[in-house]
Amino acid sequence: MLISKNIQIEFADSTIKAIDAIHDIREGVRSASLNLYSRYGVQIQTPMVYGDDKVVVEVKIPKEIVGTFAIGPHLKGVAAYLLKQCNGRYDDYLVGKRLLSYTEIAAPDASENKFRMEDRLEAVSKFAKLLERSDEEAMDAISKILMIIKEVNQNDITSI
């Protein structure tokens, strides 16, 4: 039995959107899918566009390995394809050693998150730095953020 997971593909660099490279991403997925199917029995469907600019791919993983199957490391073949087979077109979009990021979403239509992965990580980083401070201004800001989170939890316990 196969378990389906929907994975949103984004570039690590926010100056390019996955939709801008959909053709090459599809070719990269096709290239990576052969290896994943032969090694693990994992099936990767053709990446599709959802909304205005989201690229989502459905990955079907055998039930026996779904708990231990890490999506990111196993999809690195897509990024490798883009870097090696596209004549350097994506070399300038590397962030560190990362070209793409993969985020599991509930369903393609359910992911209305307008923030790119890079923006989300920056927000977490800023909040963490705020938590390191103990001045009155920081404590006030932290209290406000926690009140918002508490309010969201009370209104919709499943949202966070």
Phi, psi and omega in degrees: 000139181254139177255127181271138173229136177262127184240124176271129180258130177224154172281145177293329178272124185285357180279352178229141178255150181300327180300329180291343182237026187303319181298312180293324177296320178298319178294321178296319178295318179300318179295314182289331185294327179298314180296315182294323180290316182291327182273321189235351185077017180275132179252134177243126179277171178292131178301139181239157177264130176236140183067209181278329189210018181264137176248120184233138177236139176267128179245127179252118187246134176303139184305326184295332184245002186300327182289334183249359184276112180271118185298307185308302181299329181279342177262009181296343176296333178293311179295320179299319178299313181299322182282328186263330188253000185247028173054039175077008182301331185250004182301324182286352184259008177290137173243105190068242176249009186255133176256315184240155170235149184236126181235124176287132179237157183297310178202151183306318182284338184278344181272094179258018183288113182278349182274133176287159180305318180300318180292321179296317180293323177296320178297317179297318179298316180296320179294320179297320178294324177297321180294336180286338181275156179230012179285166186299319180298316179295316181297323177295315179296317179298316179300318179296316180297315180296325177295320178296315180297317179297318179297317178297317179298321180291324181283325182210091186299336182273353185284337180234000000 
